[in-house]
Coordinates of C-alpha atoms in Angstrom, one line a residue:
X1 CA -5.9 84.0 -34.1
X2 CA -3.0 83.4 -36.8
X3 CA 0.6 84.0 -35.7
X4 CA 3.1 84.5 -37.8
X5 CA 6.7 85.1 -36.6
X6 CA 9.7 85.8 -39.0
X7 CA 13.0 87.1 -39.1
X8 CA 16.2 87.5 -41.0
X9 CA 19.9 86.3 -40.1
X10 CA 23.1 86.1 -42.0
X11 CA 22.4 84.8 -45.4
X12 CA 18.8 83.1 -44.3
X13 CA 15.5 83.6 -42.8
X14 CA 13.0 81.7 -40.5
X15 CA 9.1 82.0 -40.6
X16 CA 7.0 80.1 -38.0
X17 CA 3.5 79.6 -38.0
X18 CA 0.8 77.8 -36.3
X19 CA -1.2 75.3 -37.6
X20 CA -4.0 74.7 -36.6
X21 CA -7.3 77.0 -37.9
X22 CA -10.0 77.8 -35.9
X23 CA -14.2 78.9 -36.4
X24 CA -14.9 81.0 -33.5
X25 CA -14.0 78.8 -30.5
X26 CA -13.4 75.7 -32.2
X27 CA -10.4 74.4 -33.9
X28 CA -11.5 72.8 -37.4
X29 CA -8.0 71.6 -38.2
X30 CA -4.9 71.2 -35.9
X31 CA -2.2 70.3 -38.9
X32 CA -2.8 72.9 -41.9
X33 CA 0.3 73.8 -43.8
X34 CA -0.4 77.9 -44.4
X35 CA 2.9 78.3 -46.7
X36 CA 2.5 78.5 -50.4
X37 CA 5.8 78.2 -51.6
X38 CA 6.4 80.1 -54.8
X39 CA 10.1 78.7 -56.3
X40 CA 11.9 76.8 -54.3
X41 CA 13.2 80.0 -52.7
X42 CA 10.8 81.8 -51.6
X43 CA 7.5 81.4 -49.1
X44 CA 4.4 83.2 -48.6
X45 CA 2.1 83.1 -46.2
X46 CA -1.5 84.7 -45.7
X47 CA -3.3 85.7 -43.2
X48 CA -7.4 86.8 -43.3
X49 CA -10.5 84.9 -45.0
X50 CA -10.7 81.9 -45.6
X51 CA -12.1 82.4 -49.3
X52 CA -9.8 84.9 -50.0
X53 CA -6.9 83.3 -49.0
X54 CA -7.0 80.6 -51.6
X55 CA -8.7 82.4 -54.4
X56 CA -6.0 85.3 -54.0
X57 CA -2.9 82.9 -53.2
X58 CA -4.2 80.8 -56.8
X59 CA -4.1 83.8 -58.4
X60 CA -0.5 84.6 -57.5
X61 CA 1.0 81.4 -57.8
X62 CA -0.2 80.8 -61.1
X63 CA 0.6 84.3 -62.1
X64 CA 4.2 84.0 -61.4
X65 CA 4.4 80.6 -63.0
X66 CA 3.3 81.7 -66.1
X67 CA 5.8 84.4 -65.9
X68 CA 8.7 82.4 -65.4
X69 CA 7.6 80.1 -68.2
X70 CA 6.6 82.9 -70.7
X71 CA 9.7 84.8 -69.8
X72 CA 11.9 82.0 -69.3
X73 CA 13.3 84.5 -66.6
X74 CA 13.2 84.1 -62.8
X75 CA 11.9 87.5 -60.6
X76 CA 13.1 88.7 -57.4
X77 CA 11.8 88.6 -54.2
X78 CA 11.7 92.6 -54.5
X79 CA 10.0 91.8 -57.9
X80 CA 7.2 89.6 -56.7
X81 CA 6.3 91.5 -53.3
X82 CA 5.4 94.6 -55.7
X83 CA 3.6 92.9 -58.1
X84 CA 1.3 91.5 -55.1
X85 CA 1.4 94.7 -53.7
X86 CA -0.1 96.1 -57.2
X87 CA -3.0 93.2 -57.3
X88 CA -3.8 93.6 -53.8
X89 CA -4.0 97.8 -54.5
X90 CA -6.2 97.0 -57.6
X91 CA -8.3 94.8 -55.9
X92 CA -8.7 97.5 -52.8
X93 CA -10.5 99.9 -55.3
X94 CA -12.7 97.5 -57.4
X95 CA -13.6 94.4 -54.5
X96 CA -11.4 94.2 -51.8
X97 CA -9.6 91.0 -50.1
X98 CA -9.4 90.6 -45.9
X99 CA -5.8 89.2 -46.1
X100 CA -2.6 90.3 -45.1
X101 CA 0.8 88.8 -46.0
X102 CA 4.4 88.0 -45.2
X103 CA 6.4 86.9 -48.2
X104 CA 10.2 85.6 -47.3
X105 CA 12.8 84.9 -50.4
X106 CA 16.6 84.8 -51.2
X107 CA 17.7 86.2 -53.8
X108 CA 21.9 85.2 -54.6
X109 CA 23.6 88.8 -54.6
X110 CA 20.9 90.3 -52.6
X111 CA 20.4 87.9 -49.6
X112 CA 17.2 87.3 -48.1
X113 CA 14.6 89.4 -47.7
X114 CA 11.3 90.0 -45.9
X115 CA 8.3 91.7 -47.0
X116 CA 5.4 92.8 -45.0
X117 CA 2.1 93.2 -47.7
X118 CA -1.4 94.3 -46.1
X119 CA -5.3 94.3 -47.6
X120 CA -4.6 97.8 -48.7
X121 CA -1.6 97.1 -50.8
X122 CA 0.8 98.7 -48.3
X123 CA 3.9 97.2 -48.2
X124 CA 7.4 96.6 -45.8
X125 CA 10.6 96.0 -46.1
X126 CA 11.7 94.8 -42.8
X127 CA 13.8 92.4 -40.6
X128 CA 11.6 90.7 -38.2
X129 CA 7.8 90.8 -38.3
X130 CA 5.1 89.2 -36.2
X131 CA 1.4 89.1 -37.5
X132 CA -1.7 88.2 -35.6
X133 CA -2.6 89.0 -31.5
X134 CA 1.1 87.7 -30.9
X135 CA 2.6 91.2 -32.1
X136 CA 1.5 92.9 -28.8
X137 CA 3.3 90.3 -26.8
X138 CA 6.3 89.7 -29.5
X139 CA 7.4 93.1 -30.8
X140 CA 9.2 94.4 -28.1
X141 CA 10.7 91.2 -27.1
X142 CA 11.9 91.2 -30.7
X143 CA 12.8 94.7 -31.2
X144 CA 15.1 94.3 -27.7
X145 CA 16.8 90.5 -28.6
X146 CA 17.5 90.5 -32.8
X147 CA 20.7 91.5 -33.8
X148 CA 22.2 91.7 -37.4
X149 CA 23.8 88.9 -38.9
X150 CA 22.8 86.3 -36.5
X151 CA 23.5 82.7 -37.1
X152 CA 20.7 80.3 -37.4
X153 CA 21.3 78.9 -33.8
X154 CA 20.6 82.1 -32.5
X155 CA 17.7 82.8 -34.5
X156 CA 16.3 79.1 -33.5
X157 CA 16.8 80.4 -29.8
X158 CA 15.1 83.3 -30.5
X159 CA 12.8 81.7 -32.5
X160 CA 11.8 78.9 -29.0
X161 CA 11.8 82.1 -26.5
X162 CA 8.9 83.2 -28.6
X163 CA 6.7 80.2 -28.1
X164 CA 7.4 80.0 -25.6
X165 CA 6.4 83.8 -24.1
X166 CA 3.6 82.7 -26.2
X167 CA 2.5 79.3 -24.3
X168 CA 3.1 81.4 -21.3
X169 CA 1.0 84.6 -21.2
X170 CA -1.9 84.2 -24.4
X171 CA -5.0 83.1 -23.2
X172 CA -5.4 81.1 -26.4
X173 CA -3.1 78.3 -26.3
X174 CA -1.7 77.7 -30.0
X175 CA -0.3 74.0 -29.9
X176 CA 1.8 73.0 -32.9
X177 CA 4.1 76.3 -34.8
X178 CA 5.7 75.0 -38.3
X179 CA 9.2 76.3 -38.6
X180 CA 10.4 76.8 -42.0
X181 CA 14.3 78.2 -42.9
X182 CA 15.0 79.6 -46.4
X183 CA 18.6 80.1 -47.7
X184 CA 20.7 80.0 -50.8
X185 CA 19.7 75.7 -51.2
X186 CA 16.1 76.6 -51.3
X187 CA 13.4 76.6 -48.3
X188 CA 14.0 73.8 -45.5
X189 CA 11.3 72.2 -42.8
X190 CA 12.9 72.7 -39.7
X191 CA 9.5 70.8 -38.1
X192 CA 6.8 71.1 -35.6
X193 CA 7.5 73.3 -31.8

């Protein structure tokens, strides 16, 4: 029951998710933070097990740490969505992981960027994206109002008709979505919807 909404506008992008994380037809947690921030310019966030998610996210955090210190060299948002893509495509073969992911960065020169990475090791290069049951309500609505080059305030209003489509026709109501912007100063919290 995870949704995850992003998009891209001139020189930043926004990613909302819920929070809360549910067994079955309870909620266990109403406030989790699902965002692993890798830099202080770029966000991931993964959807699937439970297990998986923090072994796998561990993993990749700790990977592109030790990178950056070895290396002394930062990598691109480009860079680091294909070395997931190449774990998660190893891992496919040998013992798989039920997680799919949406990793969000800005890169100065290149701009933002917005990656789409799923358990097979496919990945996406895209402009908006919405993960979970919310992608048969959102896509269309998405596809018909995002523009190039939007300013934030339009994005935030895009951003609010979502939820709010959301509040209105999905039988599972999903109460608190974190809002997160990311831009050339680093990633911002925008707050709770």
């Amino acid at each position: 029951m995870d949704t995850v909404i992003s998009l891209l506008g001139n020189n930043f992008g926004i990613l909302v998710v819920n929070t809360f994380h549910s067994n079955s037809i309870s909620f266990v947690k109403k406030n989790l933070d699902k965002l692993v921030e890798i830099g202080k310019d770029k966000l991931l966030v993964v959807n699937g097990y439970p297990g998986d998610i923090g072994y796998f996210t561990d993993f990749i955090h700790k990977a592109i740490l030790f990178y950056t210190l070895k290396n002394r060299a930062y990598l691109s948002t480009h860079s680091i969505a294909n070395f997931i893509r190449k774990e998660i495509s190893d891992c496919f073969r040998n013992s798989p992981f039920k997680i799919s992911m949406l990793l969000i960065g800005f890169d100065v020169g290149m701009g933002p960027s917005l990656y789409f990475i799923d358990y097979t090791g496919v990945i996406q290069r895209t402009n908006f994206y919405v993960q979970g049951y919310a992608s048969f309500f959102l896509f269309s609505f998405l596809d018909k109002k995002f523009k190039y080059n939007m300013k934030i305030e339009e994005a935030l209003l895009i951003v609010i008709w979502c939820i709010t489509i959301l509040k209105k026709r999905f039988v599972f109501n999903q109460v608190n979505f974190m809002v997160k912007t990311i831009d050339l100063n680093g990633s911002k919290n925008i707050g709770l919807v």
